[in-house]
């Protein structure tokens, strides 16, 4: 973070100007009138080039994500809350409870200040809800036509509890694959919103922070092997990554997949496969068979896991491949997404 | 980081496609053919959603910066090396030695893959030179016209040694202000390059990692009060921030400021004040008067501090203001930059 303190504050203006990224008075005004009031916490308020946190000896999780979702505001969330949830979830998938976030903004000249304030306030609420402070930040401004409103990078720190060892390389034959809830809500929300499609039923993004669901899972079973959130590329990509990294096969059952009617209908209309559509508040847990019922029950007791389901197993055959048993009694290979089904989904 | 492992790798193409950000096979190809070979290290190679680092009990510095510099390549560096140096320097200004970096890319559709490779290789060399691993990352792609080639966020972690307490709020009256070298080289390099100006003499960016210079300073004196790198907004903004945060005045002498002839000439031609021009390899150290000579000597022994100079003092009068004694015997107030002297300088 480059800190700006303005001896004689000036107003921030109605839209973002190049000067808001210059390191001078306008930068200071933006910091003092938009960012600091929203993100207020003792570490950020020190306004140093870096936040300094006291840490205990242990395992520190560190993850980064940039967010370029379009549109910026959508049913169930916005780029601000998504930027908090996405990074908290990447920490949580390693079993880490969040410790601190950074927030870096790339703004386009002319972006309405009211929209920026709305995004920043949403980030602040999401972070407060998680209980993680935003302790350091940065703002850059690019000329009109060289960006797209606002891009946000959040980078997260978290501590991994002793004894937790989660990795996409840990799946073993006969493990059980559990999905925490319905597929495709986020991706279909973004896509229909972007294209102005009107669909029956309410579909909204599932964007949510998964750290408390993860804590509930870890409390229910000490031998969880893998947790992953199926974001870009959807469940299919996530399971393929696990299969490759674990040198194992994964076999899922199509009838076991929880998919809301609205999403299923939209996928049919749009010619999309819900296996490849992004989720922002779901996780896949792979656990030894003996722990599956305990983990499933713990997930279902949590609001974000109410629709959790066992969707398949890890198998010794077809190492590195994911297969799906269809309602027609056939089995097909679920490959990785080859190209760009849905750009700018997060 | 979202990790991608491709069971059947495909080529990355000659330019960036939207599919390179989709989380599918093209994303995996980009990771495996561009990022992993350049940044290779054991933590990154685990390909989890987060890197996990073993840390000791202590004070962890955490800082983030996005880089949008234009042009991407310039004499003395490029956006890749700048993204490493900038974040290493923000850690160093807190007295932290770098521990790990994250790297997040926002690519524009159509960006030449050869340029991306050049940027990534430069980042990798810069990080190797510093001795800091890039342990986690992310890539997003936006449509043509919604970005500008490549934007990079780097977020850094470092450990602050026991006993070190640096803060822009620590300056006290009678402290001495030392600048590690010449002003304006980076900003003038970028500006002249962007505008296609031909100037006499060689000017190149001073982009450099300052952590070893900081270590030399801290070894020379245990009572250093403040370190700051005068980047965006230049020396004037940095000193104003320190004056405000320390509730003290700062008085500098114009004749003491090291400025290369080429930069001085360019500033005259362009009507710029070198006090406001960005630097990317310089620092200001504020130290008690008794330690000033030792710190100055230590800086001058270091290649990045060879032109170090005492440029002024902290004063009890005019709290929160910076003044400069001119060669004409007058004294003027050095205000913060009001607007946008040089956009996209870093």
XYZ file of C-alpha atoms in Angstrom:
692
model
C 0.000 0.000 0.000
C 1.082 3.483 -0.756
C -0.443 5.661 1.908
C -1.724 9.093 1.185
C -2.426 11.712 3.769
C -3.757 14.965 2.528
C -2.965 18.053 4.582
C -5.935 19.909 3.062
C -8.551 17.388 1.921
C -10.443 18.034 -1.278
C -13.618 16.436 -2.595
C -13.348 13.199 -4.576
C -15.460 14.288 -7.589
C -18.414 12.435 -9.148
C -16.385 10.178 -11.406
C -12.937 8.649 -11.236
C -10.235 10.892 -12.714
C -6.702 9.949 -13.725
C -5.536 12.139 -10.847
C -7.132 9.727 -8.366
C -4.263 7.387 -9.193
C -1.480 9.955 -9.142
C -0.354 9.722 -5.543
C -1.323 13.315 -4.852
C -4.242 15.131 -3.280
C -6.952 13.384 -5.279
C -5.510 9.988 -4.287
C -5.578 11.100 -0.687
C -9.189 12.247 -1.014
C -10.210 8.882 -2.480
C -8.479 7.053 0.351
C -9.902 9.250 3.077
C -13.428 9.621 1.734
C -14.118 6.194 0.207
C -11.703 3.468 1.321
C -10.777 4.300 4.914
C -14.314 4.933 6.191
C -15.511 1.628 4.691
C -12.572 -0.613 5.625
C -11.695 1.103 8.901
C -9.443 -0.964 11.169
C -6.341 -0.190 13.248
C -3.829 -1.809 10.871
C -5.127 -0.023 7.778
C -5.366 3.284 9.618
C -1.626 3.285 10.255
C -1.253 4.188 6.554
C 2.164 2.636 6.129
C 3.412 1.100 2.884
C 2.705 -2.290 4.454
C 0.520 -3.735 7.201
C 2.393 -5.541 9.964
C 0.599 -8.432 11.669
C 1.681 -10.402 14.705
C 1.679 -14.068 13.785
C 2.263 -17.229 15.765
C 4.506 -20.037 14.586
C 2.538 -22.182 12.186
C 1.362 -22.721 8.637
C 0.331 -19.576 6.810
C -1.951 -19.881 3.776
C -1.489 -17.233 1.058
C -3.718 -16.854 -1.997
C -4.484 -14.228 -4.638
C -7.341 -13.624 -7.057
C -8.282 -10.818 -9.406
C -11.942 -10.144 -10.128
C -13.149 -8.839 -13.490
C -16.772 -10.013 -13.365
C -19.217 -8.330 -15.730
C -21.753 -6.992 -14.862
C -20.391 -5.504 -11.642
C -23.726 -5.872 -9.848
C -25.872 -8.996 -10.132
C -28.597 -10.781 -8.155
C -26.967 -12.248 -5.059
C -23.874 -10.075 -5.033
C -21.454 -7.781 -6.794
C -17.759 -7.608 -7.641
C -17.007 -6.351 -4.120
C -18.586 -9.160 -2.119
C -17.365 -11.688 -4.697
C -13.780 -10.433 -4.265
C -13.990 -11.077 -0.533
C -15.762 -14.429 -0.775
C -13.539 -15.770 -3.551
C -10.315 -15.214 -1.656
C -11.731 -16.327 1.694
C -12.818 -19.524 -0.060
C -9.389 -20.148 -1.585
C -7.981 -19.907 1.938
C -10.739 -22.112 3.330
C -10.081 -24.870 0.773
C -6.671 -25.285 2.412
C -8.352 -25.502 5.803
C -7.242 -21.992 6.732
C -9.292 -19.566 8.763
C -8.898 -16.052 7.296
C -6.510 -13.664 9.027
C -6.300 -10.618 6.738
C -7.035 -9.438 3.208
C -5.459 -6.900 0.898
C -7.554 -5.040 -1.683
C -6.152 -3.495 -4.862
C -8.313 -1.579 -7.317
C -7.714 -0.789 -10.985
C -10.238 1.894 -11.882
C -11.166 3.205 -15.305
C -11.260 6.964 -15.760
C -14.904 8.072 -15.760
C -16.172 5.269 -13.511
C -19.016 6.699 -11.406
C -17.883 7.404 -7.857
C -21.303 6.270 -6.589
C -20.686 2.824 -8.093
C -17.229 2.671 -6.550
C -18.691 3.566 -3.177
C -21.311 0.827 -3.573
C -18.658 -1.757 -4.455
C -16.381 -0.716 -1.608
C -19.229 -0.722 0.918
C -20.231 -4.189 -0.242
C -16.640 -5.423 0.186
C -16.532 -3.926 3.649
C -19.795 -5.626 4.651
C -18.638 -8.957 3.241
C -15.330 -8.729 5.081
C -17.050 -7.738 8.313
C -19.444 -10.644 7.920
C -16.500 -13.012 7.566
C -14.649 -11.295 10.380
C -11.543 -10.617 8.308
C -9.974 -7.140 8.189
C -8.831 -5.499 4.931
C -5.456 -4.276 6.182
C -3.639 -2.913 3.132
C -4.561 -1.719 -0.339
C -3.702 0.064 -3.544
C -5.490 2.069 -6.237
C -4.501 2.649 -9.834
C -6.426 4.515 -12.515
C -6.210 3.820 -16.255
C -7.508 5.965 -19.099
C -11.040 5.596 -20.427
C -11.124 2.577 -22.750
C -8.077 0.931 -21.133
C -10.034 -0.800 -18.359
C -13.650 -1.662 -17.654
C -15.035 0.200 -14.660
C -13.304 -1.582 -11.830
C -11.089 -4.632 -11.447
C -10.294 -5.824 -7.920
C -7.480 -7.992 -6.629
C -7.831 -9.481 -3.181
C -5.013 -11.434 -1.601
C -5.624 -13.359 1.558
C -3.728 -14.686 4.533
C -4.965 -17.393 6.864
C -3.656 -19.830 9.433
C -4.004 -23.556 8.893
C -4.826 -25.427 12.092
C -2.390 -28.099 13.227
C -3.194 -31.561 11.882
C -5.093 -30.325 8.825
C -3.603 -31.591 5.557
C -5.820 -30.874 2.580
C -4.542 -31.235 -0.953
C -5.932 -31.994 -4.385
C -3.268 -34.714 -4.483
C -4.712 -36.577 -1.478
C -7.729 -38.403 -2.967
C -7.538 -42.205 -2.638
C -9.569 -45.029 -4.195
C -12.858 -45.676 -2.366
C -12.999 -42.129 -0.960
C -16.393 -40.462 -1.244
C -17.050 -37.251 -3.204
C -19.480 -34.834 -1.514
C -20.794 -31.634 -3.095
C -22.075 -28.960 -0.692
C -25.021 -27.816 -2.810
C -26.542 -26.941 -6.170
C -24.495 -26.357 -9.318
C -24.362 -23.428 -11.679
C -26.231 -20.674 -9.833
C -23.462 -18.087 -10.086
C -22.529 -18.662 -13.706
C -26.107 -18.741 -14.950
C -26.954 -15.586 -12.993
C -24.055 -13.719 -14.583
C -24.727 -15.006 -18.067
C -28.448 -14.324 -18.112
C -27.894 -10.885 -16.588
C -25.228 -10.039 -19.136
C -27.347 -11.127 -22.045
C -30.525 -9.573 -20.679
C -32.349 -12.911 -20.690
C -35.541 -13.242 -18.676
C -35.923 -16.697 -17.164
C -38.655 -18.265 -15.094
C -38.021 -18.541 -11.368
C -35.506 -16.645 -9.303
C -31.864 -17.478 -9.928
C -29.213 -15.687 -7.995
C -25.503 -16.056 -7.437
C -24.488 -18.441 -4.666
C -21.538 -16.161 -3.775
C -20.803 -16.866 -0.107
C -17.875 -17.333 2.275
C -17.264 -21.006 2.988
C -14.873 -20.809 5.946
C -17.473 -21.703 8.573
C -18.737 -24.626 6.480
C -15.134 -25.795 6.207
C -14.698 -25.478 9.970
C -17.844 -27.582 10.494
C -16.535 -30.251 8.101
C -13.128 -30.374 9.777
C -14.800 -30.627 13.177
C -16.877 -33.570 11.953
C -13.962 -35.576 10.547
C -10.228 -35.413 11.112
C -9.346 -37.235 7.924
C -10.792 -35.043 5.153
C -8.525 -35.461 2.108
C -9.435 -32.704 -0.350
C -11.559 -29.572 -0.434
C -11.978 -27.473 -3.546
C -14.474 -24.839 -4.650
C -15.678 -25.420 -8.219
C -15.440 -21.866 -9.578
C -14.255 -21.096 -13.135
C -14.538 -24.224 -15.250
C -17.152 -25.647 -12.866
C -17.341 -29.009 -11.153
C -15.927 -30.807 -14.198
C -12.657 -28.859 -14.126
C -12.285 -29.192 -10.359
C -12.777 -32.958 -10.415
C -10.386 -33.326 -13.356
C -7.709 -31.399 -11.456
C -8.162 -33.622 -8.426
C -8.091 -36.797 -10.533
C -4.856 -35.756 -12.225
C -3.115 -34.527 -9.083
C -4.190 -37.572 -7.050
C -3.396 -40.090 -9.813
C -6.851 -41.553 -9.318
C -10.130 -41.783 -11.190
C -13.354 -40.112 -10.114
C -16.780 -41.552 -10.927
C -19.870 -39.404 -10.341
C -23.603 -40.027 -10.855
C -25.583 -37.468 -12.821
C -28.806 -38.145 -10.890
C -27.050 -37.277 -7.640
C -26.090 -33.756 -8.727
C -28.166 -31.044 -7.064
C -29.212 -28.536 -9.732
C -31.972 -25.985 -9.292
C -34.800 -26.111 -11.856
C -34.131 -22.574 -13.031
C -30.482 -23.330 -13.706
C -31.335 -26.599 -15.416
C -33.840 -24.836 -17.641
C -31.434 -22.005 -18.469
C -28.696 -24.474 -19.338
C -31.052 -26.288 -21.706
C -32.106 -23.058 -23.409
C -28.531 -21.795 -23.663
C -26.933 -25.105 -24.600
C -24.691 -25.133 -21.524
C -23.624 -28.064 -19.402
C -24.061 -27.252 -15.686
C -20.955 -29.317 -14.947
C -18.884 -26.519 -16.500
C -20.728 -23.534 -15.051
C -19.038 -21.560 -12.262
C -20.078 -21.645 -8.607
C -18.986 -19.155 -5.958
C -20.360 -20.650 -2.757
C -19.976 -24.383 -3.164
C -17.278 -26.875 -2.297
C -16.348 -30.433 -3.104
C -15.078 -32.482 -0.181
C -13.379 -35.828 -0.679
C -13.339 -37.973 2.448
C -12.666 -41.583 3.404
C -15.844 -43.661 3.133
C -15.966 -44.161 6.889
C -16.272 -40.393 7.432
C -18.726 -39.649 4.639
C -21.955 -39.776 6.623
C -20.544 -37.627 9.441
C -19.294 -35.017 6.979
C -22.542 -35.048 5.012
C -24.562 -34.568 8.193
C -22.316 -31.709 9.342
C -22.667 -30.008 5.961
C -26.453 -30.363 5.969
C -26.667 -28.747 9.394
C -24.900 -25.673 7.989
C -26.966 -23.122 6.011
C -24.500 -23.248 3.110
C -24.573 -27.055 2.973
C -28.315 -27.723 3.310
C -28.452 -29.327 -0.141
C -25.208 -31.282 0.229
C -25.118 -34.656 -1.505
C -22.814 -37.585 -2.076
C -22.199 -37.432 -5.816
C -19.651 -40.161 -6.444
C -16.482 -41.973 -5.496
C -12.790 -42.010 -6.122
C -11.875 -45.155 -8.070
C -8.678 -47.065 -8.761
C -9.507 -47.459 -12.459
C -9.101 -44.757 -15.155
C -6.469 -42.740 -13.255
C -6.631 -39.041 -14.109
C -10.091 -39.273 -15.638
C -13.552 -38.276 -14.453
C -16.549 -40.319 -15.566
C -20.277 -39.778 -15.064
C -22.979 -42.387 -14.931
C -26.011 -41.004 -16.789
C -29.730 -41.599 -16.120
C -29.748 -43.680 -19.324
C -27.437 -46.220 -17.765
C -24.415 -45.181 -19.816
C -21.117 -43.783 -18.592
C -19.368 -40.859 -20.246
C -16.032 -39.164 -19.747
C -16.290 -35.686 -18.213
C -13.412 -33.840 -19.828
C -11.942 -30.497 -18.878
C -13.477 -27.449 -20.502
C -11.538 -26.925 -23.718
C -12.124 -23.215 -24.251
C -14.106 -20.240 -23.077
C -17.613 -21.189 -22.132
C -18.200 -18.088 -20.017
C -15.654 -15.273 -19.925
C -15.502 -12.819 -17.000
C -17.550 -14.904 -14.638
C -15.529 -13.829 -11.603
C -4.675 -19.323 -6.909
C -6.885 -21.534 -8.919
C -4.736 -24.378 -10.092
C -5.166 -25.950 -13.451
C -3.794 -29.268 -14.469
C -4.451 -30.387 -17.957
C -4.621 -34.106 -18.605
C -3.809 -33.568 -22.284
C -1.850 -30.316 -22.715
C -2.533 -28.131 -25.714
C -0.525 -25.264 -27.186
C -1.029 -21.778 -25.757
C -1.578 -19.949 -29.101
C 0.214 -16.824 -30.343
C -2.058 -14.333 -28.627
C -4.122 -14.316 -25.456
C -7.648 -15.651 -25.980
C -10.643 -15.297 -23.675
C -10.381 -19.039 -23.137
C -7.032 -18.577 -21.409
C -9.025 -17.185 -18.488
C -11.792 -19.774 -18.498
C -10.391 -22.294 -16.062
C -10.246 -24.989 -18.734
C -7.614 -26.507 -20.997
C -6.313 -23.204 -22.357
C -5.846 -21.911 -18.805
C -3.933 -25.055 -17.975
C -1.755 -24.635 -21.054
C -0.936 -21.041 -20.084
C -0.020 -22.135 -16.576
C 2.068 -25.075 -17.668
C 3.799 -23.463 -20.635
C 4.343 -19.885 -19.450
C 3.958 -19.398 -15.700
C 5.197 -22.603 -14.099
C 8.455 -22.925 -16.075
C 9.346 -19.290 -15.272
C 8.331 -19.172 -11.603
C 9.158 -22.779 -10.758
C 9.414 -23.470 -7.034
C 8.120 -26.233 -4.758
C 5.265 -24.222 -3.222
C 3.881 -23.049 -6.550
C 4.246 -26.494 -8.089
C 1.831 -27.957 -5.545
C -0.918 -26.251 -7.575
C -3.300 -25.808 -4.677
C -5.769 -22.943 -4.356
C -3.360 -21.434 -1.824
C 0.316 -21.658 -0.944
C 1.083 -22.746 2.607
C 4.250 -21.373 4.201
C 5.819 -22.323 7.500
C 6.274 -19.158 9.539
C 7.910 -18.430 12.851
C 6.295 -16.304 15.549
C 6.919 -12.685 14.722
C 5.798 -9.635 12.804
C 4.602 -10.327 9.281
C 4.577 -7.471 6.760
C 1.855 -7.644 4.075
C 1.588 -5.263 1.117
C -0.159 -5.128 -2.260
C 0.370 -3.149 -5.464
C -1.120 -3.285 -8.935
C 1.006 -2.272 -11.902
C -0.473 -0.611 -14.987
C 2.638 1.120 -16.332
C 2.592 2.201 -19.966
C 4.626 1.396 -21.994
C 5.138 -2.152 -20.743
C 8.811 -2.167 -21.706
C 11.123 0.783 -21.047
C 14.841 1.468 -20.627
C 15.895 -0.015 -17.296
C 12.991 -2.400 -16.855
C 9.484 -3.498 -17.718
C 6.162 -4.074 -15.978
C 7.356 -7.501 -14.803
C 10.524 -6.447 -12.997
C 8.761 -3.305 -11.726
C 5.984 -5.452 -10.206
C 8.572 -7.430 -8.243
C 10.677 -4.444 -7.196
C 7.704 -2.285 -6.202
C 6.282 -4.812 -3.784
C 9.672 -5.876 -2.410
C 10.317 -2.183 -1.728
C 7.002 -1.679 0.079
C 7.990 -4.582 2.336
C 11.506 -3.209 2.751
C 10.240 0.227 3.839
C 8.802 -1.513 6.905
C 12.157 -3.142 7.532
C 10.901 -6.509 6.286
C 12.993 -8.978 4.339
C 10.846 -10.554 1.599
C 9.432 -14.031 2.220
C 7.062 -14.683 -0.690
C 5.153 -12.956 -3.482
C 1.876 -13.631 -5.255
C 1.385 -12.634 -8.891
C -2.010 -11.987 -10.483
C -2.395 -11.102 -14.154
C -5.272 -9.374 -15.939
C -4.662 -9.961 -19.640
C -6.389 -8.344 -22.600
C -7.633 -10.625 -25.349
C -5.217 -10.376 -28.280
C -2.132 -9.571 -26.182
C 0.879 -11.178 -27.901
C 1.956 -14.346 -26.114
C 5.597 -13.442 -26.850
C 5.191 -10.224 -24.863
C 3.565 -12.099 -21.983
C 6.453 -14.555 -21.966
C 8.923 -11.666 -21.918
C 7.126 -10.012 -18.986
C 6.855 -13.261 -17.041
C 10.500 -14.132 -17.632
C 11.515 -10.672 -16.444
C 9.416 -11.107 -13.280
C 11.008 -14.465 -12.676
C 14.530 -13.043 -13.061
C 13.731 -10.111 -10.775
C 12.297 -12.415 -8.116
C 15.270 -14.769 -8.374
C 17.624 -11.823 -8.076
C 15.855 -10.756 -4.870
C 15.686 -14.329 -3.657
C 11.923 -14.278 -3.146
C 9.713 -17.050 -4.564
C 6.434 -16.345 -6.407
C 4.341 -18.955 -4.634
C 0.770 -18.381 -5.810
C -0.972 -16.651 -8.697
C -4.038 -16.007 -10.802
C -4.861 -15.128 -14.393
C -7.930 -13.415 -15.770
C -8.623 -12.409 -19.368
C -10.854 -9.508 -20.445
C -12.186 -8.744 -23.906
C -10.236 -6.633 -26.385
C -10.737 -2.965 -25.460
C -11.586 -3.741 -21.816
C -7.979 -3.840 -20.604
C -4.602 -2.702 -21.900
C -2.281 -5.596 -22.636
C -1.389 -6.729 -19.153
C -1.965 -5.469 -15.620
C -0.102 -7.202 -12.797
C -0.833 -7.318 -9.092
C 1.918 -8.466 -6.785
C 1.284 -8.941 -3.088
C 4.193 -9.525 -0.761
C 4.921 -11.095 2.583
C 8.007 -10.423 4.668
C 9.231 -10.801 8.218
C 10.209 -7.741 10.228
C 13.266 -8.337 12.393
C 12.885 -7.920 16.148
C 13.628 -4.406 17.355
C 12.880 -2.711 14.043
C 10.148 -0.071 14.322
C 9.827 2.027 11.198
C 6.849 4.278 10.622
C 6.024 7.473 8.765
C 4.735 8.695 12.138
C 8.146 8.396 13.839
C 10.008 11.485 12.573
C 11.122 13.851 15.350
C 12.500 17.395 15.310
C 16.259 17.547 14.571
C 16.210 14.187 12.750
C 18.117 14.147 9.482
C 16.543 13.394 6.093
C 18.698 11.264 3.777
C 17.850 10.434 0.159
C 19.506 7.352 -1.324
C 20.122 8.750 -4.808
C 18.993 10.803 -7.777
C 15.413 11.942 -8.336
C 13.073 11.427 -11.258
C 14.827 8.794 -13.377
C 11.877 6.400 -13.552
C 9.166 8.952 -14.215
C 11.122 10.817 -16.869
C 12.055 7.562 -18.604
C 8.399 6.515 -18.806
C 7.162 9.904 -19.908
C 9.740 10.484 -22.617
C 9.298 6.941 -23.888
C 5.527 7.299 -23.977
C 5.655 10.576 -25.815
C 8.417 9.482 -28.163
C 10.703 12.309 -27.036
C 14.404 12.114 -27.861
C 16.550 13.596 -25.119
C 20.275 14.055 -24.808
C 22.121 11.598 -22.617
C 20.963 8.215 -21.432
C 18.097 8.200 -18.954
C 16.777 4.932 -17.670
C 14.429 3.804 -14.945
C 15.991 3.329 -11.527
C 13.681 0.346 -10.856
C 15.535 -1.805 -8.320
C 14.897 -3.861 -5.185
C 15.885 -1.946 -2.061
C 15.816 -4.709 0.557
C 19.593 -5.128 0.754
C 20.100 -1.362 0.996
C 17.553 -1.352 3.828
C 19.403 -4.193 5.543
C 22.658 -2.220 5.283
C 20.994 0.860 6.780
C 19.474 -1.093 9.659
C 22.839 -2.730 10.335
C 24.482 0.711 10.504
C 22.014 2.246 12.964
C 19.507 0.724 15.339
C 17.436 3.863 15.659
C 16.249 4.580 12.104
C 12.838 6.271 12.389
C 11.282 6.249 8.927
C 11.945 4.702 5.535
C 9.809 5.435 2.496
C 10.280 5.009 -1.236
C 9.203 8.123 -3.150
C 7.217 6.487 -5.974
C 3.982 7.991 -7.362
C 3.789 11.651 -6.396
C 7.562 11.789 -5.982
C 9.682 13.029 -3.089
C 7.289 15.908 -2.407
C 4.347 13.607 -1.689
C 6.432 11.237 0.426
C 7.804 14.015 2.604
C 4.341 15.569 2.980
C 2.941 12.247 4.167
C 5.728 11.895 6.710
C 5.294 15.492 7.923
C 1.557 15.003 8.434
C 1.800 11.589 10.059
C 4.673 12.640 12.338
C 3.123 16.019 13.258
C 6.435 17.657 12.367
C 7.826 19.958 9.718
C 10.422 18.966 7.140
C 12.893 21.443 5.666
C 14.975 20.419 2.640
C 17.627 22.206 0.594
C 17.216 22.285 -3.185
C 20.975 22.356 -3.812
C 21.368 19.100 -1.884
C 19.009 17.110 -4.125
C 20.821 14.697 -6.445
C 19.298 15.025 -9.925
C 20.936 13.701 -13.088
C 21.535 16.284 -15.823
C 19.342 14.428 -18.309
C 16.410 14.392 -15.902
C 16.934 18.038 -15.004
C 16.976 18.978 -18.680
C 13.902 16.907 -19.466
C 12.011 18.441 -16.566
C 12.860 21.915 -17.825
C 11.738 21.105 -21.365
C 8.533 19.420 -20.164
C 7.710 21.900 -17.404
C 7.880 19.244 -14.697
C 9.164 19.575 -11.166
C 11.498 16.660 -10.312
C 10.188 16.760 -6.741
C 6.931 15.265 -8.049
C 8.357 12.732 -10.491
C 8.213 9.039 -9.544
C 11.211 6.970 -8.489
C 11.286 3.175 -8.302
C 14.666 2.477 -6.737
C 15.173 5.220 -4.180
C 14.370 5.637 -0.526
C 14.171 8.384 2.033
C 15.547 7.519 5.460
C 14.902 9.716 8.468
C 17.349 9.113 11.307
C 18.425 10.807 14.539
C 21.221 13.318 13.872
C 23.716 11.183 15.809
C 23.222 8.297 13.367
C 23.170 10.312 10.162
C 26.827 9.961 9.180
C 26.859 6.218 9.843
C 23.712 5.696 7.774
C 24.981 7.924 4.968
C 28.270 6.021 4.862
C 26.485 2.656 4.814
C 24.242 3.813 1.986
C 27.177 5.095 -0.068
C 28.948 1.765 0.267
C 25.914 0.069 -1.340
C 25.572 0.174 -5.157
C 22.008 1.513 -4.881
C 23.058 4.278 -2.466
C 26.245 5.542 -4.111
C 24.729 8.986 -4.683
C 23.057 9.207 -1.253
C 22.869 12.676 0.264
C 21.620 14.453 3.345
C 18.871 16.663 1.936
C 17.355 18.281 5.002
C 16.059 18.055 8.544
C 12.914 17.490 10.510
C 11.943 20.699 12.272
C 9.663 21.613 15.159
C 8.190 24.582 13.290
C 5.512 24.383 10.532
C 4.113 21.001 11.635
C 2.684 19.021 8.714
C 4.417 21.155 6.088
C 7.442 20.627 3.873
C 9.595 23.596 2.922
C 12.535 23.911 0.544
C 15.380 26.392 0.703
C 16.139 27.473 -2.856
C 19.498 28.464 -4.408
C 18.175 32.041 -4.462
C 18.082 32.155 -0.681
C 14.296 31.963 -0.466
C 12.174 29.278 1.132
C 9.049 27.852 -0.487
C 6.376 25.441 0.620
C 6.523 22.078 -1.170
C 2.868 21.079 -1.384
C 1.407 17.719 -2.294
C 0.738 17.098 -5.966
C -2.799 18.336 -6.580
C -3.721 16.265 -9.633
C -2.357 13.969 -12.280
C 1.117 14.964 -13.347
C 1.962 11.555 -14.808
C -0.666 8.835 -15.089
C 0.281 5.153 -15.310
C 3.820 5.601 -14.122
C 3.829 2.280 -12.276
